[in-house]
PDB file of C-alpha atoms in Angstrom:
ATOM      1  CA  MET W   1     -15.682  18.089  17.472  1.00 39.00           C
ATOM      2  CA  GLU W   2     -13.487  17.706  20.334  1.00 37.00           C
ATOM      3  CA  PRO W   3      -9.506  17.499  19.822  1.00 39.00           C
ATOM      4  CA  ASP W   4     -10.425  13.578  19.814  1.00 42.00           C
ATOM      5  CA  PHE W   5     -12.895  10.847  19.899  1.00 39.00           C
ATOM      6  CA  PHE W   6     -11.004   9.470  22.834  1.00 39.00           C
ATOM      7  CA  PRO W   7      -9.972  11.127  26.031  1.00 39.00           C
ATOM      8  CA  SER W   8      -6.343  12.449  25.190  1.00 38.00           C
ATOM      9  CA  SER W   9      -5.470  14.554  22.053  1.00 36.00           C
ATOM     10  CA  ASP W  10      -2.603  13.420  21.452  1.00 37.00           C
ATOM     11  CA  MET W  11      -3.815   9.562  21.157  1.00 35.00           C
ATOM     12  CA  TRP W  12      -2.533   8.122  18.078  1.00 37.00           C
ATOM     13  CA  TRP W  13      -3.100   4.398  16.881  1.00 38.00           C
ATOM     14  CA  GLY W  14      -0.520   2.620  18.401  1.00 42.00           C
ATOM     15  CA  THR W  15      -1.082   3.558  21.961  1.00 44.00           C
ATOM     16  CA  LEU W  16      -4.796   1.647  21.729  1.00 47.00           C
ATOM     17  CA  GLY W  17      -2.567  -1.426  20.795  1.00 55.00           C
ATOM     18  CA  THR W  18      -0.154  -3.702  22.979  1.00 60.00           C
ATOM     19  CA  VAL W  19       2.943  -2.075  21.692  1.00 66.00           C
ATOM     20  CA  ARG W  20       5.177  -0.845  24.250  1.00 78.00           C
ATOM     21  CA  PRO W  21       8.874   0.722  25.002  1.00 87.00           C
ATOM     22  CA  PHE W  22      10.605  -2.168  25.337  1.00 88.00           C
ATOM     23  CA  SER W  23      12.354  -2.297  29.065  1.00 88.00           C
ATOM     24  CA  ASN W  24      15.617  -3.148  28.242  1.00 90.00           C
ATOM     25  CA  PHE W  25      16.174  -0.832  25.211  1.00 94.00           C
ATOM     26  CA  GLN W  26      19.598  -0.835  23.940  1.00 96.00           C
ATOM     27  CA  PRO W  27      19.271   0.324  20.416  1.00 96.00           C
ATOM     28  CA  ASP W  28      22.921  -0.493  19.217  1.00 96.00           C
ATOM     29  CA  LYS W  29      22.597  -3.822  19.982  1.00 97.00           C
ATOM     30  CA  ASP W  30      19.322  -4.036  18.033  1.00 97.00           C
ATOM     31  CA  VAL W  31      21.301  -2.642  15.254  1.00 97.00           C
ATOM     32  CA  LYS W  32      23.940  -4.923  15.352  1.00 97.00           C
ATOM     33  CA  GLU W  33      21.507  -7.971  15.192  1.00 97.00           C
ATOM     34  CA  ILE W  34      19.282  -6.116  12.803  1.00 97.00           C
ATOM     35  CA  GLN W  35      22.659  -5.688  10.428  1.00 97.00           C
ATOM     36  CA  GLU W  36      23.284  -9.743  11.155  1.00 97.00           C
ATOM     37  CA  ALA W  37      19.808 -10.456   9.905  1.00 97.00           C
ATOM     38  CA  LEU W  38      19.959  -8.694   7.074  1.00 97.00           C
ATOM     39  CA  GLY W  39      22.997 -10.521   5.782  1.00 95.00           C
ATOM     40  CA  LYS W  40      21.361 -14.035   6.628  1.00 95.00           C
ATOM     41  CA  LYS W  41      17.916 -13.078   5.818  1.00 95.00           C
ATOM     42  CA  ASP W  42      16.732 -13.894   8.987  1.00 96.00           C
ATOM     43  CA  VAL W  43      13.057 -12.810   9.158  1.00 96.00           C
ATOM     44  CA  VAL W  44      12.551 -13.880  12.574  1.00 96.00           C
ATOM     45  CA  THR W  45      15.065 -12.099  14.531  1.00 96.00           C
ATOM     46  CA  LEU W  46      14.022  -9.035  12.160  1.00 97.00           C
ATOM     47  CA  VAL W  47       9.984  -9.472  13.171  1.00 95.00           C
ATOM     48  CA  ARG W  48      10.993 -10.359  16.774  1.00 95.00           C
ATOM     49  CA  ILE W  49      13.025  -7.022  17.291  1.00 96.00           C
ATOM     50  CA  LEU W  50      10.901  -4.344  15.355  1.00 96.00           C
ATOM     51  CA  THR W  51       7.115  -5.910  16.344  1.00 93.00           C
ATOM     52  CA  ASN W  52       8.500  -5.417  20.254  1.00 93.00           C
ATOM     53  CA  ARG W  53       9.754  -1.920  20.029  1.00 94.00           C
ATOM     54  CA  SER W  54       7.764   1.072  20.067  1.00 94.00           C
ATOM     55  CA  ASN W  55       7.474   3.681  17.262  1.00 94.00           C
ATOM     56  CA  ALA W  56      10.076   6.305  18.735  1.00 95.00           C
ATOM     57  CA  GLN W  57      12.426   2.984  19.547  1.00 96.00           C
ATOM     58  CA  ARG W  58      12.108   1.951  16.183  1.00 97.00           C
ATOM     59  CA  GLN W  59      13.031   5.277  14.644  1.00 97.00           C
ATOM     60  CA  ASP W  60      16.222   5.579  17.173  1.00 97.00           C
ATOM     61  CA  ILE W  61      17.469   2.318  15.560  1.00 97.00           C
ATOM     62  CA  ALA W  62      16.766   3.501  12.132  1.00 97.00           C
ATOM     63  CA  LYS W  63      18.765   6.892  12.980  1.00 97.00           C
ATOM     64  CA  ARG W  64      21.794   4.672  14.401  1.00 97.00           C
ATOM     65  CA  PHE W  65      21.719   2.275  11.655  1.00 97.00           C
ATOM     66  CA  GLN W  66      21.988   4.864   9.047  1.00 97.00           C
ATOM     67  CA  GLU W  67      24.915   6.190  10.755  1.00 97.00           C
ATOM     68  CA  GLN W  68      26.835   3.364  11.310  1.00 96.00           C
ATOM     69  CA  THR W  69      26.185   1.609   7.862  1.00 95.00           C
ATOM     70  CA  LYS W  70      25.353   4.542   6.019  1.00 95.00           C
ATOM     71  CA  GLN W  71      22.286   2.552   4.382  1.00 95.00           C
ATOM     72  CA  ASP W  72      18.314   3.268   4.778  1.00 97.00           C
ATOM     73  CA  LEU W  73      16.672   0.498   7.490  1.00 97.00           C
ATOM     74  CA  SER W  74      13.717   0.980   4.958  1.00 96.00           C
ATOM     75  CA  ALA W  75      15.548   0.601   2.167  1.00 97.00           C
ATOM     76  CA  ALA W  76      17.570  -2.841   3.480  1.00 97.00           C
ATOM     77  CA  LEU W  77      14.487  -4.182   4.935  1.00 97.00           C
ATOM     78  CA  LYS W  78      12.946  -4.588   1.366  1.00 96.00           C
ATOM     79  CA  LYS W  79      15.817  -5.951  -0.285  1.00 95.00           C
ATOM     80  CA  VAL W  80      15.128  -9.501   2.050  1.00 95.00           C
ATOM     81  CA  LEU W  81      11.793  -8.914   2.698  1.00 95.00           C
ATOM     82  CA  SER W  82       8.462  -9.609   0.354  1.00 94.00           C
ATOM     83  CA  GLY W  83       4.692  -9.363   0.407  1.00 95.00           C
ATOM     84  CA  ASP W  84       2.505  -8.876   3.729  1.00 92.00           C
ATOM     85  CA  LEU W  85       5.604  -9.048   5.692  1.00 95.00           C
ATOM     86  CA  GLU W  86       7.526  -6.650   3.923  1.00 95.00           C
ATOM     87  CA  ASP W  87       4.462  -4.185   4.144  1.00 94.00           C
ATOM     88  CA  LEU W  88       4.113  -4.808   7.723  1.00 93.00           C
ATOM     89  CA  LEU W  89       7.756  -3.803   8.625  1.00 96.00           C
ATOM     90  CA  LEU W  90       7.735  -1.317   6.439  1.00 96.00           C
ATOM     91  CA  GLN W  91       5.078   0.173   7.880  1.00 95.00           C
ATOM     92  CA  LEU W  92       6.369  -0.073  11.252  1.00 95.00           C
ATOM     93  CA  MET W  93       9.449   1.812  10.255  1.00 96.00           C
ATOM     94  CA  MET W  94       7.005   5.197   9.735  1.00 96.00           C
ATOM     95  CA  LEU W  95       6.132   7.852  11.858  1.00 96.00           C
ATOM     96  CA  PRO W  96       2.774   8.009  12.546  1.00 94.00           C
ATOM     97  CA  ASP W  97       1.686  11.034  10.643  1.00 96.00           C
ATOM     98  CA  GLN W  98       3.471   9.729   7.579  1.00 96.00           C
ATOM     99  CA  LEU W  99       1.568   6.039   8.202  1.00 96.00           C
ATOM    100  CA  GLU W 100      -1.686   7.991   8.153  1.00 96.00           C
ATOM    101  CA  ALA W 101      -0.402   9.705   4.998  1.00 97.00           C
ATOM    102  CA  HIS W 102       0.809   6.710   3.173  1.00 96.00           C
ATOM    103  CA  ARG W 103      -2.695   4.922   4.485  1.00 96.00           C
ATOM    104  CA  LEU W 104      -5.059   7.434   2.671  1.00 97.00           C
ATOM    105  CA  LYS W 105      -2.645   7.117  -0.434  1.00 97.00           C
ATOM    106  CA  GLY W 106      -3.329   3.338  -0.650  1.00 95.00           C
ATOM    107  CA  ALA W 107      -6.780   3.555  -0.023  1.00 95.00           C
ATOM    108  CA  MET W 108      -7.043   6.115  -3.532  1.00 95.00           C
ATOM    109  CA  ALA W 109      -5.028   4.273  -5.327  1.00 91.00           C
ATOM    110  CA  GLY W 110      -5.862   2.105  -8.484  1.00 79.00           C
ATOM    111  CA  LEU W 111      -9.123   0.874  -9.392  1.00 79.00           C
ATOM    112  CA  GLY W 112     -12.238   1.854  -6.601  1.00 81.00           C
ATOM    113  CA  THR W 113     -11.339   3.299  -3.392  1.00 90.00           C
ATOM    114  CA  ASP W 114     -11.355   2.068   0.104  1.00 94.00           C
ATOM    115  CA  GLU W 115     -14.111   4.333   1.852  1.00 95.00           C
ATOM    116  CA  GLU W 116     -13.697   2.133   5.422  1.00 93.00           C
ATOM    117  CA  THR W 117      -9.985   3.102   5.437  1.00 94.00           C
ATOM    118  CA  LEU W 118     -11.222   6.684   4.256  1.00 96.00           C
ATOM    119  CA  LEU W 119     -13.677   6.916   7.099  1.00 96.00           C
ATOM    120  CA  GLU W 120     -11.682   5.231   9.234  1.00 95.00           C
ATOM    121  CA  ILE W 121      -8.816   7.535   9.386  1.00 96.00           C
ATOM    122  CA  LEU W 122     -11.164  10.647   9.134  1.00 97.00           C
ATOM    123  CA  CYS W 123     -13.817   9.808  11.462  1.00 95.00           C
ATOM    124  CA  THR W 124     -11.253   8.756  14.658  1.00 93.00           C
ATOM    125  CA  ARG W 125      -8.466  11.911  14.427  1.00 93.00           C
ATOM    126  CA  SER W 126      -8.850  15.370  15.252  1.00 92.00           C
ATOM    127  CA  GLY W 127      -9.102  18.009  13.233  1.00 93.00           C
ATOM    128  CA  LYS W 128      -5.380  19.153  14.311  1.00 94.00           C
ATOM    129  CA  LYS W 129      -4.194  15.469  13.384  1.00 96.00           C
ATOM    130  CA  LEU W 130      -5.289  15.846  10.085  1.00 97.00           C
ATOM    131  CA  LYS W 131      -3.730  18.638   9.172  1.00 97.00           C
ATOM    132  CA  LYS W 132      -0.579  17.296  10.336  1.00 97.00           C
ATOM    133  CA  VAL W 133      -1.371  14.426   7.829  1.00 97.00           C
ATOM    134  CA  SER W 134      -2.354  16.368   5.437  1.00 98.00           C
ATOM    135  CA  ALA W 135       1.101  18.243   5.331  1.00 98.00           C
ATOM    136  CA  VAL W 136       3.011  15.338   5.340  1.00 97.00           C
ATOM    137  CA  TYR W 137       0.855  13.983   2.596  1.00 98.00           C
ATOM    138  CA  ARG W 138       1.624  17.429   0.625  1.00 98.00           C
ATOM    139  CA  GLN W 139       5.347  16.955   1.429  1.00 97.00           C
ATOM    140  CA  VAL W 140       5.578  13.025   0.591  1.00 96.00           C
ATOM    141  CA  TYR W 141       3.405  12.791  -2.301  1.00 96.00           C
ATOM    142  CA  LYS W 142       3.337  16.320  -3.482  1.00 97.00           C
ATOM    143  CA  LYS W 143      -0.147  16.539  -4.047  1.00 97.00           C
ATOM    144  CA  GLU W 144      -3.031  17.686  -1.918  1.00 97.00           C
ATOM    145  CA  LEU W 145      -5.145  15.560   0.110  1.00 98.00           C
ATOM    146  CA  GLU W 146      -8.143  17.752  -0.332  1.00 98.00           C
ATOM    147  CA  LYS W 147      -8.132  17.784  -3.864  1.00 97.00           C
ATOM    148  CA  GLU W 148      -7.021  14.070  -3.742  1.00 97.00           C
ATOM    149  CA  LEU W 149     -10.336  13.000  -1.681  1.00 97.00           C
ATOM    150  CA  LYS W 150     -12.595  15.091  -3.868  1.00 96.00           C
ATOM    151  CA  ALA W 151     -11.112  13.855  -6.635  1.00 95.00           C
ATOM    152  CA  GLU W 152     -11.967   9.870  -5.387  1.00 95.00           C
ATOM    153  CA  THR W 153     -15.286  10.215  -3.699  1.00 96.00           C
ATOM    154  CA  SER W 154     -18.475  12.429  -5.118  1.00 95.00           C
ATOM    155  CA  GLY W 155     -22.276  13.765  -4.277  1.00 96.00           C
ATOM    156  CA  ASP W 156     -22.714  14.098  -0.529  1.00 97.00           C
ATOM    157  CA  PHE W 157     -20.179  11.472   0.513  1.00 97.00           C
ATOM    158  CA  ALA W 158     -17.681  13.992  -1.138  1.00 97.00           C
ATOM    159  CA  LYS W 159     -19.191  16.779   1.171  1.00 97.00           C
ATOM    160  CA  LEU W 160     -18.798  14.570   4.049  1.00 97.00           C
ATOM    161  CA  VAL W 161     -15.210  13.365   3.471  1.00 97.00           C
ATOM    162  CA  VAL W 162     -13.816  17.123   2.945  1.00 97.00           C
ATOM    163  CA  ALA W 163     -15.993  18.435   6.385  1.00 97.00           C
ATOM    164  CA  LEU W 164     -14.169  15.941   8.309  1.00 97.00           C
ATOM    165  CA  LEU W 165     -10.886  16.660   6.620  1.00 97.00           C
ATOM    166  CA  ASN W 166     -11.381  20.350   7.716  1.00 96.00           C
ATOM    167  CA  LYS W 167     -13.489  19.574  11.004  1.00 93.00           C
ATOM    168  CA  GLU W 168     -12.924  22.623  13.634  1.00 89.00           C
ATOM    169  CA  VAL W 169     -15.281  22.627  16.701  1.00 86.00           C
ATOM    170  CA  SER W 170     -17.801  25.494  17.222  1.00 88.00           C
ATOM    171  CA  ALA W 171     -20.401  25.744  19.847  1.00 86.00           C
ATOM    172  CA  GLY W 172     -23.678  24.507  19.351  1.00 86.00           C
ATOM    173  CA  VAL W 173     -26.961  24.020  21.770  1.00 93.00           C
ATOM    174  CA  VAL W 174     -28.315  20.208  21.917  1.00 95.00           C
ATOM    175  CA  GLN W 175     -32.104  21.029  21.727  1.00 95.00           C
ATOM    176  CA  ARG W 176     -31.528  23.012  18.283  1.00 96.00           C
ATOM    177  CA  ASP W 177     -29.048  20.355  17.296  1.00 96.00           C
ATOM    178  CA  VAL W 178     -31.565  17.757  17.756  1.00 96.00           C
ATOM    179  CA  GLN W 179     -34.230  19.855  15.633  1.00 96.00           C
ATOM    180  CA  ALA W 180     -32.376  20.194  12.725  1.00 97.00           C
ATOM    181  CA  LEU W 181     -31.310  16.535  12.672  1.00 96.00           C
ATOM    182  CA  THR W 182     -35.020  15.725  13.125  1.00 96.00           C
ATOM    183  CA  ALA W 183     -36.282  18.488   9.926  1.00 96.00           C
ATOM    184  CA  SER W 184     -33.652  16.943   7.742  1.00 96.00           C
ATOM    185  CA  LEU W 185     -35.159  13.722   7.773  1.00 94.00           C
ATOM    186  CA  SER W 186     -38.906  15.212   7.517  1.00 92.00           C
ATOM    187  CA  GLY W 187     -39.381  15.281   3.869  1.00 89.00           C
ATOM    188  CA  LYS W 188     -39.415  13.000   1.170  1.00 90.00           C
ATOM    189  CA  LYS W 189     -35.793  13.172   0.533  1.00 93.00           C
ATOM    190  CA  ALA W 190     -33.516  13.223   3.925  1.00 95.00           C
ATOM    191  CA  GLU W 191     -31.235  16.451   4.176  1.00 96.00           C
ATOM    192  CA  ALA W 192     -27.571  15.438   4.442  1.00 97.00           C
ATOM    193  CA  GLY W 193     -26.596  19.107   4.986  1.00 96.00           C
ATOM    194  CA  PRO W 194     -27.491  19.147   8.879  1.00 97.00           C
ATOM    195  CA  TRP W 195     -25.771  15.965   9.643  1.00 97.00           C
ATOM    196  CA  ILE W 196     -22.858  17.071   7.723  1.00 97.00           C
ATOM    197  CA  ASN W 197     -22.440  20.366   9.193  1.00 96.00           C
ATOM    198  CA  ILE W 198     -23.677  19.228  12.817  1.00 97.00           C
ATOM    199  CA  LEU W 199     -21.776  16.021  13.118  1.00 96.00           C
ATOM    200  CA  THR W 200     -18.196  17.171  12.005  1.00 96.00           C
ATOM    201  CA  SER W 201     -18.395  20.118  14.351  1.00 95.00           C
ATOM    202  CA  ARG W 202     -19.327  19.657  17.831  1.00 93.00           C
ATOM    203  CA  ASP W 203     -17.693  17.840  20.436  1.00 91.00           C
ATOM    204  CA  SER W 204     -17.963  14.491  21.230  1.00 90.00           C
ATOM    205  CA  ASP W 205     -19.712  14.937  24.605  1.00 92.00           C
ATOM    206  CA  HIS W 206     -22.083  17.221  22.842  1.00 95.00           C
ATOM    207  CA  LEU W 207     -22.742  15.058  20.175  1.00 95.00           C
ATOM    208  CA  ASP W 208     -22.866  12.117  22.487  1.00 94.00           C
ATOM    209  CA  LYS W 209     -26.305  14.154  24.483  1.00 95.00           C
ATOM    210  CA  VAL W 210     -27.349  15.324  20.932  1.00 96.00           C
ATOM    211  CA  LEU W 211     -27.965  11.496  19.353  1.00 96.00           C
ATOM    212  CA  MET W 212     -28.866  10.271  22.849  1.00 96.00           C
ATOM    213  CA  GLU W 213     -31.962  12.906  22.932  1.00 96.00           C
ATOM    214  CA  LEU W 214     -32.479  12.185  19.240  1.00 96.00           C
ATOM    215  CA  GLU W 215     -33.088   8.662  20.164  1.00 95.00           C
ATOM    216  CA  LEU W 216     -35.689   9.317  22.513  1.00 95.00           C
ATOM    217  CA  GLU W 217     -37.349  12.370  20.345  1.00 92.00           C
ATOM    218  CA  THR W 218     -37.659   9.958  17.270  1.00 93.00           C
ATOM    219  CA  GLY W 219     -38.143   6.545  19.244  1.00 94.00           C
ATOM    220  CA  GLN W 220     -35.610   5.022  16.634  1.00 94.00           C
ATOM    221  CA  MET W 221     -31.740   4.043  17.203  1.00 95.00           C
ATOM    222  CA  VAL W 222     -29.476   6.719  15.204  1.00 96.00           C
ATOM    223  CA  ASP W 223     -27.991   4.242  13.144  1.00 93.00           C
ATOM    224  CA  HIS W 224     -31.847   2.510  11.667  1.00 94.00           C
ATOM    225  CA  MET W 225     -32.594   6.075  10.777  1.00 95.00           C
ATOM    226  CA  VAL W 226     -29.345   6.962   8.801  1.00 96.00           C
ATOM    227  CA  GLU W 227     -30.111   3.323   7.775  1.00 95.00           C
ATOM    228  CA  LYS W 228     -33.555   3.563   6.323  1.00 95.00           C
ATOM    229  CA  ARG W 229     -32.985   7.609   5.169  1.00 96.00           C
ATOM    230  CA  PHE W 230     -29.767   7.388   3.338  1.00 96.00           C
ATOM    231  CA  SER W 231     -27.769   5.582   0.648  1.00 95.00           C
ATOM    232  CA  GLY W 232     -24.859   4.440  -1.032  1.00 95.00           C
ATOM    233  CA  ASP W 233     -21.376   5.534   0.461  1.00 96.00           C
ATOM    234  CA  PHE W 234     -22.656   8.606   2.165  1.00 97.00           C
ATOM    235  CA  ARG W 235     -24.759   6.166   4.626  1.00 97.00           C
ATOM    236  CA  LEU W 236     -21.941   4.296   5.185  1.00 96.00           C
ATOM    237  CA  GLY W 237     -20.017   7.515   5.990  1.00 96.00           C
ATOM    238  CA  LEU W 238     -22.473   8.425   8.637  1.00 97.00           C
ATOM    239  CA  ARG W 239     -22.893   4.859  10.089  1.00 95.00           C
ATOM    240  CA  VAL W 240     -19.347   4.893  10.469  1.00 95.00           C
ATOM    241  CA  LEU W 241     -19.433   8.422  12.144  1.00 96.00           C
ATOM    242  CA  VAL W 242     -22.082   7.670  13.990  1.00 95.00           C
ATOM    243  CA  GLN W 243     -20.564   4.750  15.518  1.00 93.00           C
ATOM    244  CA  CYS W 244     -17.255   6.536  16.284  1.00 93.00           C
ATOM    245  CA  ILE W 245     -18.974   9.073  18.174  1.00 93.00           C
ATOM    246  CA  GLN W 246     -21.252   6.470  20.574  1.00 91.00           C
ATOM    247  CA  ASN W 247     -18.681   3.484  20.393  1.00 89.00           C
ATOM    248  CA  PRO W 248     -15.028   4.198  18.935  1.00 86.00           C
ATOM    249  CA  GLU W 249     -13.789   1.783  20.780  1.00 86.00           C
ATOM    250  CA  VAL W 250     -16.248  -1.092  19.596  1.00 88.00           C
ATOM    251  CA  TYR W 251     -15.758   0.665  16.139  1.00 88.00           C
ATOM    252  CA  LEU W 252     -11.690   0.227  15.955  1.00 86.00           C
ATOM    253  CA  ALA W 253     -11.833  -3.007  17.815  1.00 85.00           C
ATOM    254  CA  GLN W 254     -14.235  -4.104  14.638  1.00 86.00           C
ATOM    255  CA  ARG W 255     -11.835  -2.690  12.141  1.00 84.00           C
ATOM    256  CA  LEU W 256      -9.211  -5.080  13.478  1.00 79.00           C
ATOM    257  CA  VAL W 257     -10.848  -8.583  12.405  1.00 74.00           C
ATOM    258  CA  PRO W 258     -10.616  -8.395   9.020  1.00 60.00           C
ATOM    259  CA  MET W 259      -7.085  -6.843   8.619  1.00 50.00           C
ATOM    260  CA  LYS W 260      -4.027  -8.396   7.737  1.00 45.00           C
ATOM    261  CA  VAL W 261      -1.994  -6.115   8.664  1.00 44.00           C
ATOM    262  CA  ARG W 262      -2.095  -3.455  11.203  1.00 43.00           C
ATOM    263  CA  CYS W 263       0.854  -1.302  12.910  1.00 43.00           C
TER     264      CYS W 263
END
């Protein structure tokens, strides 16, 4: 795939939202107000400041707070917050790669796995970005992200998530890829291999052409093919991946609807 499914290879989640750098940013003033709010447990002020600053500005606030108070701001927030609000503000204080690693860890924690969160991150981040996230994951949790993903998944779905984590762009010929995908559906049981190999190793423009041509040749929508010929978590993974190739903005917008917390 391309450096990203999106126009800019440097794009990360926050650039798609409504948080922008605060125009009248005065970090020392913010630190003073936050100190007072922490003392009074004034949650409204904490929310007002931290949700109206960009990530870079929040990092500046945290650094100055540490210098002035000799305390970690996230640790101080934990003492006065709880529940979803605590989760929200602590995630706002994380660097983007730290947040991605945190979300992946959370998706694999406890009983069961949150496949939707795994797929959202793995399908919409570039290979370069995911390498950085893997490095942060290793640093923070002292474990290899790829091994953790393998332990939490199985079968063709495990192969898909690992391929997404390690995706790198390689050249392909549109018609040849279309033929490979068509052939994979011709047998009694559909073959997962060509779908994994092609959809995780081509740039987004190429894949868009491949999927359009596949629909023209078969007379079926790709998501309908996936729904009919595959099953379980692998089917879910392919459906998300196809939607991220064809309509990434729509997919991300739909992901926002059921979520309580998003930074």
